[in-house]
Coordinates of C-alpha atoms (C1' of nucleotides) in Angstrom, one line a residue:
Chain A
M1 CA 0.0 0.0 0.0
P2 CA 2.1 2.8 -1.3
E3 CA 2.2 5.9 0.9
L4 CA 4.4 8.9 0.4
P5 CA 7.7 7.1 1.2
E6 CA 6.8 4.3 -1.2
V7 CA 6.0 6.8 -3.9
E8 CA 9.2 8.7 -3.3
V9 CA 11.2 5.4 -3.4
S10 CA 9.5 4.6 -6.7
R11 CA 10.4 8.0 -8.1
Q12 CA 14.0 7.6 -7.2
G13 CA 14.0 4.0 -8.5
I14 CA 12.6 4.8 -12.0
L15 CA 14.2 8.3 -12.5
P16 CA 17.7 7.3 -13.7
H17 CA 16.3 4.7 -16.2
I18 CA 13.6 6.8 -18.0
V19 CA 14.8 10.4 -18.4
N20 CA 16.1 11.8 -21.7
K21 CA 15.3 8.8 -23.7
P22 CA 13.0 8.7 -26.8
I23 CA 9.7 7.0 -26.1
T24 CA 8.9 4.6 -28.8
D25 CA 5.5 3.4 -27.7
V26 CA 2.7 3.9 -25.2
V27 CA 0.7 0.7 -24.5
V28 CA -2.5 0.8 -22.7
R29 CA -3.9 -2.7 -22.0
C30 CA -6.5 -1.8 -19.5
P31 CA -8.4 1.3 -20.5
K32 CA -9.8 2.1 -17.1
L33 CA -8.1 2.2 -13.8
R34 CA -9.7 4.4 -11.2
W35 CA -10.7 6.6 -14.1
P36 CA -10.5 6.0 -17.8
I37 CA -7.0 6.5 -19.1
P38 CA -7.0 9.6 -21.3
A39 CA -6.2 9.0 -25.0
E40 CA -3.9 12.1 -25.0
I41 CA -1.2 10.1 -23.2
S42 CA -0.3 8.7 -26.6
S43 CA 1.2 12.1 -27.4
L44 CA 4.2 10.9 -25.3
K45 CA 5.2 8.8 -28.3
G46 CA 8.3 10.3 -29.8
A47 CA 8.8 12.6 -26.8
Q48 CA 11.2 12.2 -23.8
I49 CA 10.7 12.4 -20.1
S50 CA 12.7 15.4 -18.9
S51 CA 12.2 15.0 -15.2
V52 CA 10.3 13.0 -12.6
E53 CA 8.7 14.9 -9.7
R54 CA 6.5 13.9 -6.8
R55 CA 3.6 15.9 -5.4
A56 CA 1.8 14.3 -2.5
K57 CA 1.4 10.6 -3.7
Y58 CA 1.3 11.6 -7.4
L59 CA 4.3 11.0 -9.6
L60 CA 4.7 13.6 -12.3
L61 CA 6.6 12.5 -15.5
N62 CA 7.3 15.7 -17.3
S63 CA 7.8 16.0 -21.0
Q64 CA 7.5 18.8 -23.6
E65 CA 4.1 17.6 -24.6
G66 CA 2.7 17.5 -21.1
T67 CA 2.9 15.6 -17.8
L68 CA 1.9 12.0 -17.2
I69 CA 0.4 11.9 -13.7
I70 CA 0.6 8.5 -12.0
H71 CA -1.0 7.4 -8.8
L72 CA -0.2 4.0 -7.5
G73 CA -3.5 3.6 -5.6
M74 CA -3.1 0.9 -3.0
S75 CA -1.6 -1.9 -5.0
G76 CA 0.1 -0.2 -7.9
K77 CA 3.7 -1.0 -8.8
L78 CA 6.1 0.4 -11.3
R79 CA 9.0 -1.6 -12.7
V80 CA 11.7 -0.7 -15.1
I81 CA 12.5 -3.9 -17.1
D82 CA 13.6 -5.2 -20.4
S83 CA 10.8 -5.2 -23.0
S84 CA 11.3 -9.0 -23.4
V85 CA 10.1 -9.7 -19.9
P86 CA 6.8 -11.6 -20.2
L87 CA 3.6 -9.9 -19.1
I88 CA 2.0 -10.9 -15.9
K89 CA -1.6 -10.5 -14.7
H90 CA -2.6 -6.9 -14.1
D91 CA 0.2 -5.3 -16.2
H92 CA -2.0 -2.4 -17.4
F93 CA 0.4 0.0 -19.0
D94 CA 3.8 0.3 -20.7
L95 CA 6.0 3.2 -21.6
C96 CA 8.5 1.8 -24.0
F97 CA 12.0 3.4 -24.6
E98 CA 14.3 3.3 -27.5
D99 CA 17.0 1.4 -25.6
G100 CA 14.6 -1.5 -25.0
L101 CA 13.6 -0.7 -21.5
V102 CA 10.0 -0.5 -20.4
L103 CA 8.3 1.3 -17.5
R104 CA 5.6 -1.1 -16.7
F105 CA 2.6 -0.4 -14.4
N106 CA 0.9 -3.3 -12.6
D107 CA -2.1 -2.7 -10.4
P108 CA -4.3 -5.7 -9.3
R109 CA -6.9 -3.6 -7.5
R110 CA -7.0 -0.8 -10.0
F111 CA -7.2 2.0 -7.5
G112 CA -4.3 3.6 -9.3
A113 CA -4.6 6.3 -11.9
L114 CA -2.9 7.5 -15.1
L115 CA -3.8 11.1 -15.9
W116 CA -2.6 13.7 -18.4
Q117 CA -1.8 17.3 -18.0
S118 CA -1.2 18.9 -21.4
S119 CA 1.5 21.6 -21.6
S120 CA -1.0 23.8 -23.4
N121 CA -3.3 23.8 -20.3
Q122 CA -2.2 26.4 -17.8
E123 CA -4.7 25.2 -15.1
P124 CA -3.3 22.7 -12.6
H125 CA -4.9 19.3 -12.9
P126 CA -7.9 19.0 -10.6
V127 CA -6.2 16.2 -8.6
L128 CA -3.3 18.6 -7.9
S129 CA -5.2 21.6 -6.8
N130 CA -6.3 22.1 -3.2
L131 CA -3.4 20.1 -1.8
G132 CA -1.8 21.1 1.5
P133 CA 2.0 21.4 2.0
E134 CA 4.4 18.6 1.6
P135 CA 5.1 17.1 5.1
L136 CA 8.9 17.2 4.6
D137 CA 8.8 20.9 3.6
E138 CA 9.7 23.6 6.1
S139 CA 6.3 25.1 5.5
F140 CA 4.8 22.1 7.4
N141 CA 5.7 23.2 11.0
A142 CA 4.1 23.5 14.4
E143 CA 2.8 27.0 13.8
Y144 CA 1.2 25.9 10.5
L145 CA -0.4 22.8 12.0
A146 CA -1.7 24.7 15.0
Q147 CA -3.3 27.3 12.7
S148 CA -4.8 24.6 10.5
C149 CA -6.3 22.8 13.5
C150 CA -7.8 25.7 15.4
N151 CA -11.6 25.5 15.3
K152 CA -11.4 21.9 14.0
S153 CA -13.5 19.6 16.1
K154 CA -12.7 16.5 14.1
A155 CA -10.3 13.9 15.4
V156 CA -6.6 14.7 15.1
K157 CA -5.9 11.5 13.2
L158 CA -8.5 12.3 10.5
T159 CA -7.1 15.9 10.4
I160 CA -3.5 14.8 9.6
M161 CA -4.8 12.4 7.0
D162 CA -6.7 15.3 5.3
N163 CA -4.8 16.3 2.1
A164 CA -5.9 19.9 2.4
V165 CA -4.0 20.1 5.7
V166 CA -0.9 18.1 4.8
V167 CA -0.4 15.6 2.0
G168 CA 1.0 12.1 2.0
V169 CA 0.1 11.0 5.6
G170 CA -1.9 7.9 5.0
N171 CA -3.2 5.4 7.5
I172 CA 0.0 3.6 8.4
Y173 CA 2.0 6.7 9.1
A174 CA -0.9 8.5 10.8
N175 CA -1.2 5.7 13.3
E176 CA 2.6 5.4 13.8
S177 CA 3.1 9.2 14.2
L178 CA 0.4 9.6 16.8
F179 CA 1.9 6.7 18.8
L180 CA 5.4 8.2 18.7
A181 CA 4.0 11.6 19.7
G182 CA 2.0 10.1 22.6
I183 CA -1.2 11.6 21.4
D184 CA -4.6 9.9 21.5
P185 CA -5.9 9.7 17.9
R186 CA -9.5 10.5 19.0
R187 CA -8.7 13.9 20.4
P188 CA -10.2 16.9 18.6
A189 CA -7.5 18.5 16.4
S190 CA -8.0 21.8 18.2
S191 CA -7.3 20.4 21.6
L192 CA -3.6 19.8 21.2
T193 CA -1.0 22.0 23.1
H194 CA 1.7 23.9 21.1
D195 CA 4.2 21.3 22.4
E196 CA 2.0 18.5 21.0
Y197 CA 1.6 20.1 17.6
S198 CA 5.4 20.5 17.6
R199 CA 6.0 16.8 18.6
L200 CA 3.5 15.6 16.0
V201 CA 5.1 17.6 13.2
D202 CA 8.6 16.3 14.2
V203 CA 7.5 12.6 14.4
I204 CA 5.7 12.8 11.0
K205 CA 8.8 14.1 9.4
E206 CA 10.9 11.5 11.2
V207 CA 8.8 8.5 10.4
L208 CA 8.5 9.5 6.7
N209 CA 12.2 10.1 6.4
K210 CA 13.0 6.9 8.1
A211 CA 10.6 4.9 5.9
I212 CA 12.1 6.5 2.7
A213 CA 15.6 5.6 3.9
Q214 CA 14.4 2.0 4.6
G215 CA 12.9 1.7 1.1
G216 CA 9.2 2.0 2.2
T217 CA 6.9 -0.2 4.2
T218 CA 6.4 -3.7 2.9
L219 CA 3.1 -5.1 3.9
K220 CA 1.5 -7.4 1.3
D221 CA 2.5 -5.9 -1.9
F222 CA 4.9 -3.0 -2.0
Q223 CA 8.1 -3.5 -3.9
Q224 CA 10.8 -1.1 -5.0
A225 CA 11.3 -0.4 -8.7
D226 CA 14.0 -3.1 -8.8
G227 CA 11.6 -5.6 -7.1
K228 CA 13.3 -5.6 -3.7
P229 CA 11.0 -5.3 -0.8
G230 CA 11.1 -2.3 1.6
Y231 CA 12.2 -2.9 5.2
F232 CA 10.1 -0.6 7.2
A233 CA 7.4 -3.0 8.3
Q234 CA 9.5 -4.4 11.1
Y235 CA 9.6 -1.0 12.7
L236 CA 5.9 -0.5 13.0
Y237 CA 4.7 0.1 16.6
V238 CA 0.9 0.0 16.2
Y239 CA -0.3 -0.4 12.6
G240 CA -1.8 -3.9 12.1
R241 CA -1.1 -4.8 15.7
G242 CA -4.5 -4.3 17.4
G243 CA -4.8 -6.7 20.3
D244 CA -1.1 -7.2 20.5
D245 CA 1.1 -5.9 23.3
C246 CA 2.4 -2.3 23.1
R247 CA 6.1 -2.4 22.4
K248 CA 6.7 0.3 25.0
C249 CA 4.5 -0.6 28.0
E250 CA 3.2 -4.0 27.0
E251 CA -0.5 -3.0 27.6
E252 CA -2.9 -4.4 25.0
L253 CA -3.2 -2.1 21.9
Q254 CA -6.8 -1.0 21.2
E255 CA -8.3 -1.0 17.7
I256 CA -11.2 1.2 16.6
K257 CA -12.6 2.7 13.4
Q258 CA -12.2 6.3 12.4
G259 CA -13.6 7.4 9.1
Q260 CA -14.1 3.7 8.1
R261 CA -10.4 3.1 8.7
A262 CA -8.6 1.1 11.3
T263 CA -7.0 3.1 14.1
V264 CA -4.7 1.3 16.5
F265 CA -3.3 3.0 19.6
C266 CA -2.1 2.4 23.2
G267 CA -4.5 3.7 25.8
N268 CA -1.6 4.0 28.2
C269 CA 1.1 5.7 26.1
Q270 CA -1.2 7.9 24.1
T271 CA -3.2 10.5 26.1
Chain B
dA1 C1' -18.9 25.3 5.4
dA2 C1' -17.6 21.3 7.8
dA3 C1' -18.4 16.6 8.5
dC4 C1' -19.8 12.5 7.2
dC5 C1' -20.9 8.6 3.8
dT6 C1' -20.3 6.0 -0.6
dC7 C1' -18.0 4.1 -4.2
dC8 C1' -14.4 2.3 -7.1
dC9 C1' -11.6 -2.9 -7.3
dT10 C1' -9.4 -7.4 -6.4
dG11 C1' -6.9 -10.8 -3.6
dG12 C1' -6.4 -12.8 0.6
dG13 C1' -8.0 -14.6 4.8
dG14 C1' -11.4 -16.5 8.1
dG15 C1' -15.6 -19.1 8.9
dC16 C1' -18.4 -22.8 7.9
Chain C
dT1 C1' -11.8 -28.8 -0.1
dG2 C1' -14.3 -24.9 -1.6
dC3 C1' -17.4 -21.3 -1.2
dC4 C1' -18.9 -16.9 0.6
dC5 C1' -18.3 -12.8 2.8
dC6 C1' -15.6 -9.3 4.6
dC7 C1' -11.7 -6.4 4.7
dA8 C1' -7.9 -3.3 3.1
dG9 C1' -6.8 1.2 1.0
dG10 C1' -6.9 6.9 -1.2
dG11 C1' -9.6 10.2 -2.6
dA12 C1' -13.4 12.3 -5.5
dG13 C1' -17.9 13.3 -5.2
dG14 C1' -22.2 13.4 -3.1
dT15 C1' -25.2 14.3 1.0
dT16 C1' -26.4 16.1 5.4

DNA sequence: AAACCTCCCTGGGGGC
DNA sequence: TGCCCCCAGGGAGGTT
């Protein structure tokens, strides 16, 4: 389940293999992922990727013609492989390069997306508008978070998962960050002290940086671009551990639902 | 306006 | 063993 670290690791993994090489073919095998794949992406044929950026969990493959926007959804994977590698189930899309390499997108659950932003369109793509700051930017700091949370009655966990507040904090890292900050995920966002906003910002940055350095969290299906698994899962304190013992105080971890998603926390360590 | 709900999709796991 | 049902997840879009 790719979250921001996994997307960043994918970006770093594919980047050196796909920039500044003529694209010889654009192959769409499955016309619809989360949304229909726009026909305009075929304008990449003959073009070259000049850079690969990341905004939130979106990968942006820039070219002169426009930008291919890729979202990995929850089961999407990008591999850079030789074009002779046989197709496997759910290989939905290929970007073929002149040197025989292929950027291949595989996504069993099809929650992923391929979108197109033409160079001629000055408006930002709808999925990229209304996004909050990047969590690893300096603009995401205690003052900003406190400001964003004032008057917010909804739970702090749901607030840090809100892309309008800060992008890229999905369920795994929201759970982990709140545990590390010692904050009860059910508390109203506006109820935190300045010290708690500060701690929360710090641990979010820390946990994301650590996950990137470890190559992302491997649960069921995340792999790096070269196929190696990430190594972060063994560092998880609470995610997926409801009913197990807290790694800090050994009290039983509680599991509840917030916004239809699992929240796991320690009633003793998180107040 | 903020808060909440629904839907998209498939593979894997548990229960029977 | 096989079948069914439920769950996981992000985020747009709809409803209250």
